[in-house]
Tab-separated table of N, CA and C in Angstrom:
chain	number	residue	atom	x	y	z
A	53	THR	N	63.172	96.158	92.204
A	53	THR	CA	63.284	97.180	91.189
A	53	THR	C	63.850	96.547	89.923
A	54	ILE	N	63.251	96.863	88.829
A	54	ILE	CA	63.722	96.373	87.536
A	54	ILE	C	64.705	97.396	86.983
A	55	HIS	N	65.890	96.913	86.617
A	55	HIS	CA	66.923	97.800	86.076
A	55	HIS	C	66.949	97.690	84.557
A	56	ASN	N	66.467	98.678	83.936
A	56	ASN	CA	66.586	98.762	82.486
A	56	ASN	C	66.646	100.222	82.097
A	57	SER	N	66.882	100.469	80.862
A	57	SER	CA	67.086	101.837	80.420
A	57	SER	C	65.825	102.683	80.496
A	58	THR	N	64.653	102.059	80.616
A	58	THR	CA	63.419	102.844	80.705
A	58	THR	C	63.127	103.262	82.140
A	59	ASN	N	63.745	102.643	83.110
A	59	ASN	CA	63.534	102.985	84.511
A	59	ASN	C	64.364	104.233	84.834
A	60	PRO	N	63.736	105.359	85.234
A	60	PRO	CA	64.488	106.584	85.505
A	60	PRO	C	65.440	106.448	86.695
A	61	ASN	N	65.119	105.591	87.651
A	61	ASN	CA	66.000	105.376	88.803
A	61	ASN	C	67.287	104.651	88.409
A	62	TYR	N	67.194	103.839	87.339
A	62	TYR	CA	68.361	103.096	86.874
A	62	TYR	C	69.467	104.061	86.460
A	63	SER	N	69.124	105.056	85.734
A	63	SER	CA	70.102	106.033	85.269
A	63	SER	C	70.731	106.761	86.451
A	64	ARG	N	69.926	107.156	87.419
A	64	ARG	CA	70.428	107.853	88.607
A	64	ARG	C	71.327	106.933	89.421
A	65	GLU	N	70.962	105.668	89.576
A	65	GLU	CA	71.781	104.717	90.312
A	65	GLU	C	73.113	104.473	89.611
A	66	CYS	N	73.079	104.393	88.298
A	66	CYS	CA	74.324	104.216	87.540
A	66	CYS	C	75.230	105.430	87.702
A	67	GLN	N	74.643	106.607	87.663
A	67	GLN	CA	75.438	107.817	87.828
A	67	GLN	C	76.101	107.847	89.205
A	68	LYS	N	75.337	107.457	90.239
A	68	LYS	CA	75.902	107.423	91.587
A	68	LYS	C	77.042	106.410	91.674
A	69	LEU	N	76.827	105.244	91.073
A	69	LEU	CA	77.842	104.197	91.094
A	69	LEU	C	79.098	104.656	90.343
A	70	ILE	N	78.911	105.254	89.190
A	70	ILE	CA	80.054	105.743	88.412
A	70	ILE	C	80.785	106.833	89.179
A	71	PHE	N	80.041	107.744	89.806
A	71	PHE	CA	80.666	108.799	90.607
A	71	PHE	C	81.464	108.195	91.753
A	72	PHE	N	80.877	107.219	92.448
A	72	PHE	CA	81.544	106.567	93.566
A	72	PHE	C	82.822	105.857	93.095
A	73	MET	N	82.741	105.156	91.966
A	73	MET	CA	83.907	104.449	91.438
A	73	MET	C	84.996	105.442	91.020
A	74	ASN	N	84.623	106.535	90.363
A	74	ASN	CA	85.605	107.545	89.958
A	74	ASN	C	86.277	108.181	91.175
A	75	LYS	N	85.479	108.423	92.213
A	75	LYS	CA	86.021	109.000	93.441
A	75	LYS	C	87.049	108.044	94.065
A	76	ASN	N	86.709	106.777	94.117
A	76	ASN	CA	87.630	105.785	94.672
A	76	ASN	C	88.893	105.661	93.829
A	77	ILE	N	88.737	105.671	92.513
A	77	ILE	CA	89.899	105.590	91.626
A	77	ILE	C	90.791	106.806	91.826
A	78	PHE	N	90.199	107.984	91.978
A	78	PHE	CA	90.961	109.204	92.206
A	78	PHE	C	91.792	109.086	93.487
A	79	PHE	N	91.150	108.668	94.594
A	79	PHE	CA	91.872	108.577	95.863
A	79	PHE	C	92.918	107.456	95.842
A	80	LEU	N	92.631	106.372	95.162
A	80	LEU	CA	93.612	105.302	95.026
A	80	LEU	C	94.824	105.795	94.236
A	81	THR	N	94.589	106.500	93.140
A	81	THR	CA	95.680	107.060	92.335
A	81	THR	C	96.475	108.078	93.142
A	82	LEU	N	95.781	108.937	93.876
A	82	LEU	CA	96.457	109.921	94.717
A	82	LEU	C	97.324	109.228	95.766
A	83	GLY	N	96.801	108.180	96.387
A	83	GLY	CA	97.566	107.434	97.395
A	83	GLY	C	98.810	106.796	96.799
A	84	ILE	N	98.697	106.199	95.635
A	84	ILE	CA	99.851	105.587	94.963
A	84	ILE	C	100.883	106.657	94.629
A	85	PHE	N	100.420	107.808	94.140
A	85	PHE	CA	101.323	108.913	93.816
A	85	PHE	C	102.082	109.372	95.060
A	86	LEU	N	101.377	109.549	96.177
A	86	LEU	CA	102.019	110.032	97.402
A	86	LEU	C	103.028	109.029	97.947
A	87	VAL	N	102.689	107.749	97.911
A	87	VAL	CA	103.628	106.713	98.372
A	87	VAL	C	104.862	106.704	97.470
A	88	ASN	N	104.646	106.816	96.169
A	88	ASN	CA	105.765	106.865	95.230
A	88	ASN	C	106.659	108.072	95.511
A	89	GLN	N	106.068	109.221	95.772
A	89	GLN	CA	106.844	110.417	96.092
A	89	GLN	C	107.632	110.238	97.382
A	90	LEU	N	107.017	109.613	98.369
A	90	LEU	CA	107.699	109.375	99.635
A	90	LEU	C	108.955	108.545	99.415
A	91	PHE	N	108.829	107.434	98.655
A	91	PHE	CA	109.984	106.572	98.448
A	91	PHE	C	111.019	107.205	97.532
A	92	SER	N	110.605	108.016	96.569
A	92	SER	CA	111.589	108.654	95.700
A	92	SER	C	112.333	109.763	96.439
A	93	GLN	N	111.754	110.329	97.489
A	93	GLN	CA	112.414	111.372	98.253
A	93	GLN	C	113.333	110.804	99.331
A	94	GLN	N	113.283	109.502	99.558
A	94	GLN	CA	114.070	108.932	100.639
A	94	GLN	C	115.568	108.968	100.391
A	95	ASP	N	115.982	109.306	99.154
A	95	ASP	CA	117.410	109.426	98.902
A	95	ASP	C	118.035	110.500	99.778
A	96	SER	N	117.265	111.458	100.226
A	96	SER	CA	117.830	112.541	101.022
A	96	SER	C	117.395	112.465	102.489
A	97	VAL	N	116.683	111.408	102.854
A	97	VAL	CA	116.189	111.284	104.221
A	97	VAL	C	116.919	110.148	104.919
A	98	ILE	N	117.419	110.461	106.085
A	98	ILE	CA	118.111	109.462	106.888
A	98	ILE	C	117.540	109.523	108.298
A	99	PHE	N	117.433	108.376	108.935
A	99	PHE	CA	116.946	108.319	110.309
A	99	PHE	C	118.037	107.705	111.174
A	100	ILE	N	118.546	108.486	112.094
A	100	ILE	CA	119.625	108.019	112.965
A	100	ILE	C	119.004	107.184	114.080
A	101	ARG	N	119.459	105.942	114.200
A	101	ARG	CA	118.853	104.995	115.133
A	101	ARG	C	119.663	104.758	116.392
A	102	SER	N	120.897	105.247	116.435
A	102	SER	CA	121.716	105.072	117.644
A	102	SER	C	122.577	106.314	117.837
A	103	ALA	N	123.080	106.465	119.036
A	103	ALA	CA	123.909	107.637	119.357
A	103	ALA	C	125.172	107.648	118.505
A	104	LEU	N	125.628	108.856	118.178
A	104	LEU	CA	126.896	108.996	117.458
A	104	LEU	C	128.034	108.625	118.400
A	105	GLU	N	128.899	107.738	117.936
A	105	GLU	CA	130.039	107.305	118.741
A	105	GLU	C	131.315	107.735	118.031
A	106	LYS	N	132.143	108.485	118.723
A	106	LYS	CA	133.391	108.978	118.136
A	106	LYS	C	134.431	107.862	118.122
A	107	LYS	N	135.115	107.727	116.972
A	107	LYS	CA	136.181	106.737	116.815
A	107	LYS	C	137.441	107.457	116.373
A	108	ILE	N	138.544	107.151	117.009
A	108	ILE	CA	139.847	107.704	116.623
A	108	ILE	C	140.791	106.521	116.464
A	109	GLU	N	141.400	106.397	115.289
A	109	GLU	CA	142.204	105.221	114.964
A	109	GLU	C	143.662	105.564	114.704
A	110	PHE	N	144.321	106.197	115.633
A	110	PHE	CA	145.762	106.417	115.506
A	110	PHE	C	146.458	105.172	116.017
A	111	LYS	N	147.272	104.540	115.182
A	111	LYS	CA	147.929	103.280	115.546
A	111	LYS	C	149.187	103.507	116.384
A	112	ASP	N	149.926	104.552	116.092
A	112	ASP	CA	151.208	104.804	116.759
A	112	ASP	C	150.969	105.635	118.020
A	113	THR	N	151.033	105.019	119.174
A	113	THR	CA	150.733	105.720	120.426
A	113	THR	C	151.752	106.799	120.757
A	114	ILE	N	152.994	106.683	120.265
A	114	ILE	CA	154.013	107.708	120.535
A	114	ILE	C	153.675	109.001	119.790
A	115	SER	N	153.230	108.885	118.524
A	115	SER	CA	152.938	110.094	117.745
A	115	SER	C	151.635	110.758	118.164
A	116	LYS	N	150.786	110.066	118.909
A	116	LYS	CA	149.523	110.649	119.357
A	116	LYS	C	149.744	111.954	120.118
A	117	LYS	N	150.694	111.960	121.018
A	117	LYS	CA	150.897	113.121	121.886
A	117	LYS	C	151.474	114.316	121.138
A	118	ASN	N	152.214	114.068	120.059
A	118	ASN	CA	152.879	115.142	119.341
A	118	ASN	C	152.192	115.515	118.030
A	119	HIS	N	151.156	114.877	117.705
A	119	HIS	CA	150.532	115.058	116.401
A	119	HIS	C	149.382	116.066	116.471
A	120	ASP	N	149.493	117.171	115.693
A	120	ASP	CA	148.433	118.192	115.674
A	120	ASP	C	147.104	117.613	115.213
A	121	LEU	N	147.171	116.712	114.242
A	121	LEU	CA	145.945	116.105	113.729
A	121	LEU	C	145.245	115.300	114.815
A	122	TYR	N	146.024	114.628	115.641
A	122	TYR	CA	145.437	113.868	116.744
A	122	TYR	C	144.674	114.810	117.671
A	123	LYS	N	145.248	115.974	117.978
A	123	LYS	CA	144.561	116.958	118.825
A	123	LYS	C	143.287	117.460	118.154
A	124	GLU	N	143.362	117.726	116.846
A	124	GLU	CA	142.165	118.170	116.126
A	124	GLU	C	141.072	117.106	116.173
A	125	CYS	N	141.482	115.859	116.048
A	125	CYS	CA	140.501	114.762	116.132
A	125	CYS	C	139.868	114.699	117.518
A	126	LEU	N	140.679	114.872	118.549
A	126	LEU	CA	140.134	114.866	119.907
A	126	LEU	C	139.134	116.001	120.122
A	127	ASP	N	139.405	117.143	119.520
A	127	ASP	CA	138.554	118.325	119.704
A	127	ASP	C	137.330	118.344	118.789
A	128	TRP	N	137.328	117.523	117.752
A	128	TRP	CA	136.232	117.524	116.767
A	128	TRP	C	134.955	116.987	117.411
A	129	LYS	N	133.882	117.743	117.261
A	129	LYS	CA	132.599	117.363	117.865
A	129	LYS	C	131.475	117.478	116.842
A	130	LEU	N	130.526	116.557	116.930
A	130	LEU	CA	129.306	116.597	116.133
A	130	LEU	C	128.146	116.141	116.997
A	131	SER	N	127.022	116.788	116.843
A	131	SER	CA	125.799	116.349	117.518
A	131	SER	C	124.927	115.589	116.512
A	132	THR	N	123.904	114.943	117.004
A	132	THR	CA	122.958	114.271	116.117
A	132	THR	C	122.313	115.286	115.180
A	133	GLU	N	121.992	116.454	115.690
A	133	GLU	CA	121.421	117.513	114.852
A	133	GLU	C	122.407	117.909	113.752
A	134	ASP	N	123.688	118.011	114.096
A	134	ASP	CA	124.719	118.304	113.091
A	134	ASP	C	124.723	117.222	112.006
A	135	ALA	N	124.620	115.957	112.421
A	135	ALA	CA	124.645	114.846	111.466
A	135	ALA	C	123.493	114.961	110.472
A	136	TYR	N	122.305	115.317	110.943
A	136	TYR	CA	121.167	115.508	110.032
A	136	TYR	C	121.439	116.663	109.061
A	137	LYS	N	121.975	117.773	109.560
A	137	LYS	CA	122.292	118.918	108.694
A	137	LYS	C	123.333	118.528	107.651
A	138	ILE	N	124.376	117.854	108.105
A	138	ILE	CA	125.455	117.443	107.201
A	138	ILE	C	124.913	116.540	106.106
A	139	PHE	N	124.125	115.545	106.487
A	139	PHE	CA	123.623	114.607	105.483
A	139	PHE	C	122.757	115.330	104.455
A	140	GLY	N	122.021	116.340	104.892
A	140	GLY	CA	121.207	117.124	103.969
A	140	GLY	C	122.028	117.895	102.948
A	141	MET	N	123.282	118.176	103.253
A	141	MET	CA	124.163	118.908	102.335
A	141	MET	C	124.971	117.969	101.430
A	142	MET	N	125.011	116.699	101.780
A	142	MET	CA	125.831	115.739	101.044
A	142	MET	C	125.222	115.396	99.695
A	143	LYS	N	126.102	115.035	98.767
A	143	LYS	CA	125.719	114.539	97.448
A	143	LYS	C	126.260	113.125	97.306
A	144	SER	N	125.468	112.261	96.695
A	144	SER	CA	125.914	110.901	96.440
A	144	SER	C	127.107	110.944	95.482
A	145	ILE	N	128.146	110.167	95.796
A	145	ILE	CA	129.341	110.109	94.950
A	145	ILE	C	129.732	108.652	94.732
A	146	SER	N	130.504	108.407	93.701
A	146	SER	CA	130.988	107.053	93.428
A	146	SER	C	132.177	106.742	94.336
A	147	SER	N	132.535	105.476	94.407
A	147	SER	CA	133.707	105.099	95.205
A	147	SER	C	134.973	105.689	94.591
A	148	GLU	N	134.993	105.820	93.265
A	148	GLU	CA	136.151	106.417	92.598
A	148	GLU	C	136.280	107.905	92.940
A	149	ALA	N	135.164	108.618	92.947
A	149	ALA	CA	135.186	110.044	93.314
A	149	ALA	C	135.609	110.202	94.769
A	150	LYS	N	135.129	109.325	95.621
A	150	LYS	CA	135.510	109.390	97.043
A	150	LYS	C	137.016	109.192	97.176
A	151	ALA	N	137.560	108.206	96.478
A	151	ALA	CA	138.996	107.921	96.571
A	151	ALA	C	139.840	109.039	95.960
A	152	GLY	N	139.353	109.671	94.915
A	152	GLY	CA	140.137	110.689	94.239
A	152	GLY	C	139.993	112.087	94.795
A	153	LEU	N	138.858	112.385	95.421
A	153	LEU	CA	138.584	113.762	95.843
A	153	LEU	C	138.562	113.981	97.354
A	154	TYR	N	138.627	112.902	98.122
A	154	TYR	CA	138.510	113.050	99.574
A	154	TYR	C	139.646	112.323	100.274
A	155	ASN	N	140.263	112.975	101.223
A	155	ASN	CA	141.232	112.335	102.093
A	155	ASN	C	140.480	111.431	103.066
A	156	TRP	N	141.226	110.610	103.782
A	156	TRP	CA	140.664	109.831	104.874
A	156	TRP	C	141.383	110.260	106.129
A	157	LEU	N	140.626	110.568	107.164
A	157	LEU	CA	141.236	110.899	108.449
A	157	LEU	C	140.909	109.796	109.441
A	158	PRO	N	141.806	109.567	110.409
A	158	PRO	CA	141.602	108.479	111.372
A	158	PRO	C	140.608	108.828	112.473
A	159	CYS	N	139.715	109.773	112.207
A	159	CYS	CA	138.680	110.088	113.195
A	159	CYS	C	137.346	110.257	112.470
A	160	TYR	N	136.322	109.654	113.061
A	160	TYR	CA	134.992	109.680	112.471
A	160	TYR	C	133.960	109.388	113.552
A	161	PHE	N	132.721	109.690	113.224
A	161	PHE	CA	131.610	109.344	114.098
A	161	PHE	C	130.860	108.202	113.440
A	162	GLU	N	130.412	107.265	114.261
A	162	GLU	CA	129.722	106.087	113.760
A	162	GLU	C	128.351	105.981	114.415
A	163	SER	N	127.375	105.502	113.640
A	163	SER	CA	126.019	105.322	114.143
A	163	SER	C	125.286	104.335	113.251
A	164	LYS	N	124.226	103.757	113.753
A	164	LYS	CA	123.314	102.951	112.940
A	164	LYS	C	122.240	103.883	112.409
A	165	VAL	N	121.915	103.733	111.115
A	165	VAL	CA	120.915	104.595	110.492
A	165	VAL	C	119.975	103.771	109.630
A	166	LEU	N	118.826	104.360	109.347
A	166	LEU	CA	117.875	103.796	108.397
A	166	LEU	C	117.873	104.716	107.192
A	167	PHE	N	118.162	104.162	106.023
A	167	PHE	CA	118.212	104.937	104.790
A	167	PHE	C	117.616	104.102	103.672
A	168	ASN	N	116.656	104.663	102.969
A	168	ASN	CA	115.995	103.960	101.865
A	168	ASN	C	115.424	102.610	102.314
A	169	GLY	N	114.947	102.549	103.529
A	169	GLY	CA	114.328	101.341	104.048
A	169	GLY	C	115.305	100.279	104.519
A	170	CYS	N	116.604	100.567	104.501
A	170	CYS	CA	117.618	99.593	104.929
A	170	CYS	C	118.424	100.148	106.098
A	171	VAL	N	118.876	99.243	106.955
A	171	VAL	CA	119.729	99.632	108.073
A	171	VAL	C	121.183	99.602	107.607
A	172	TYR	N	121.893	100.672	107.909
A	172	TYR	CA	123.304	100.812	107.554
A	172	TYR	C	124.089	101.245	108.794
A	173	THR	N	125.391	101.004	108.742
A	173	THR	CA	126.310	101.663	109.646
A	173	THR	C	126.749	102.922	108.915
A	174	MET	N	126.687	104.050	109.600
A	174	MET	CA	127.105	105.314	109.007
A	174	MET	C	128.405	105.749	109.657
A	175	GLU	N	129.374	106.135	108.831
A	175	GLU	CA	130.610	106.737	109.314
A	175	GLU	C	130.710	108.138	108.723
A	176	ILE	N	130.761	109.130	109.601
A	176	ILE	CA	130.981	110.514	109.177
A	176	ILE	C	132.453	110.798	109.414
A	177	ASN	N	133.224	110.833	108.341
A	177	ASN	CA	134.668	111.038	108.457
A	177	ASN	C	134.961	112.522	108.567
A	178	ALA	N	136.000	112.876	109.319
A	178	ALA	CA	136.377	114.276	109.536
A	178	ALA	C	136.884	114.953	108.266
A	179	ALA	N	137.007	114.190	107.165
A	179	ALA	CA	137.471	114.729	105.887
A	179	ALA	C	136.310	115.006	104.926
A	180	SER	N	135.143	115.325	105.460
A	180	SER	CA	133.990	115.799	104.671
A	180	SER	C	133.283	114.740	103.828
A	181	PHE	N	133.281	113.502	104.271
A	181	PHE	CA	132.492	112.504	103.559
A	181	PHE	C	131.814	111.553	104.541
A	182	ILE	N	130.782	110.876	104.016
A	182	ILE	CA	130.024	109.887	104.788
A	182	ILE	C	130.016	108.580	104.007
A	183	VAL	N	130.167	107.487	104.718
A	183	VAL	CA	130.029	106.153	104.138
A	183	VAL	C	128.890	105.458	104.869
A	184	LEU	N	127.957	104.911	104.113
A	184	LEU	CA	126.901	104.056	104.657
A	184	LEU	C	127.191	102.653	104.145
A	185	TYR	N	127.217	101.672	105.041
A	185	TYR	CA	127.483	100.315	104.584
A	185	TYR	C	126.718	99.301	105.414
A	186	ASN	N	126.416	98.198	104.745
A	186	ASN	CA	125.891	97.003	105.397
A	186	ASN	C	126.455	95.821	104.609
A	187	LYS	N	125.988	94.626	104.875
A	187	LYS	CA	126.614	93.479	104.211
A	187	LYS	C	126.246	93.375	102.729
A	188	TRP	N	125.300	94.191	102.251
A	188	TRP	CA	124.883	94.139	100.861
A	188	TRP	C	125.420	95.289	100.008
A	189	SER	N	125.666	96.439	100.602
A	189	SER	CA	126.089	97.577	99.779
A	189	SER	C	126.857	98.617	100.579
A	190	THR	N	127.565	99.452	99.841
A	190	THR	CA	128.301	100.580	100.404
A	190	THR	C	127.941	101.806	99.585
A	191	LEU	N	127.548	102.868	100.266
A	191	LEU	CA	127.166	104.120	99.611
A	191	LEU	C	128.082	105.225	100.101
A	192	TYR	N	128.458	106.123	99.196
A	192	TYR	CA	129.361	107.219	99.536
A	192	TYR	C	128.666	108.555	99.294
A	193	PHE	N	128.917	109.494	100.193
A	193	PHE	CA	128.377	110.846	100.080
A	193	PHE	C	129.488	111.823	100.418
A	194	GLY	N	129.591	112.875	99.624
A	194	GLY	CA	130.622	113.865	99.868
A	194	GLY	C	130.049	115.265	99.870
A	195	CYS	N	130.781	116.167	100.491
A	195	CYS	CA	130.344	117.554	100.541
A	195	CYS	C	131.526	118.468	100.257
A	196	GLN	N	131.319	119.360	99.287
A	196	GLN	CA	132.357	120.313	98.917
A	196	GLN	C	131.903	121.752	99.170
A	197	SER	N	130.702	121.933	99.690
A	197	SER	CA	130.180	123.285	99.879
A	197	SER	C	130.866	123.994	101.045
A	198	ALA	N	130.804	125.303	101.005
A	198	ALA	CA	131.403	126.118	102.072
A	198	ALA	C	130.736	125.840	103.418
A	199	GLU	N	129.441	125.536	103.396
A	199	GLU	CA	128.710	125.246	104.641
A	199	GLU	C	129.250	124.006	105.337
A	200	CYS	N	129.683	123.028	104.565
A	200	CYS	CA	130.207	121.790	105.145
A	200	CYS	C	131.511	122.018	105.896
A	201	LYS	N	132.285	122.969	105.461
A	201	LYS	CA	133.591	123.220	106.090
A	201	LYS	C	133.463	123.512	107.582
A	202	ASN	N	132.311	124.030	108.004
A	202	ASN	CA	132.098	124.332	109.421
A	202	ASN	C	132.027	123.081	110.299
A	203	TYR	N	131.782	121.932	109.686
A	203	TYR	CA	131.570	120.704	110.456
A	203	TYR	C	132.738	119.724	110.419
A	204	PHE	N	133.739	119.985	109.576
A	204	PHE	CA	134.793	119.005	109.356
A	204	PHE	C	136.184	119.587	109.593
A	205	ILE	N	137.158	118.700	109.786
A	205	ILE	CA	138.556	119.116	109.944
A	205	ILE	C	139.157	119.458	108.584
A	206	LEU	N	138.909	118.603	107.574
A	206	LEU	CA	139.397	118.842	106.220
A	206	LEU	C	138.231	119.045	105.269
A	207	PRO	N	138.355	119.981	104.333
A	207	PRO	CA	137.305	120.146	103.334
A	207	PRO	C	137.356	119.031	102.313
A	208	GLY	N	136.261	118.785	101.638
A	208	GLY	CA	136.218	117.760	100.613
A	208	GLY	C	136.440	118.330	99.234
A	209	GLY	N	136.694	117.430	98.284
A	209	GLY	CA	136.776	117.824	96.897
A	209	GLY	C	138.165	117.939	96.315
A	210	ASN	N	139.224	117.788	97.129
A	210	ASN	CA	140.584	117.884	96.611
A	210	ASN	C	141.525	117.129	97.560
A	211	ALA	N	141.670	115.843	97.318
A	211	ALA	CA	142.449	115.018	98.238
A	211	ALA	C	143.921	115.389	98.291
A	212	SER	N	144.425	116.023	97.245
A	212	SER	CA	145.854	116.378	97.258
A	212	SER	C	146.136	117.577	98.129
A	213	GLY	N	145.071	118.330	98.472
A	213	GLY	CA	145.241	119.483	99.351
A	213	GLY	C	145.668	120.742	98.628
A	214	ASP	N	145.709	120.688	97.262
A	214	ASP	CA	146.094	121.881	96.469
A	214	ASP	C	145.039	122.955	96.520
């Protein structure tokens, strides 16, 4: 077949080729958009990779038996489902905000998680905050909402307790 502008099939073949190329460009653009959306949404998505392990770090064994906080730590429970709910309510905070607005309690749950494509150790502290860390970075998340209070011993947002 001779392809030139006088051949009527040439025009039809070009139209088909252009349509096919436009269709492919559309789907390629759509795919890039969807992948971009997936990665931009990962700030709020966490995948728990190991069981939650409760840690209690009271150093003074004598005060353990008489300390109300120690009893509260022993009684504090979280499930994996709770951890997903909690993380969904958390907001990213700076290390300065974490230090100024959140107490630290000697009880927390620890787990390995996947967040933003990286593996972290996650600590859910009983004082309404989460720390994600690995050898490259540390991320802080805090929760001050009324819903979070149901999951923690101390509410977040006011370390002085006022």
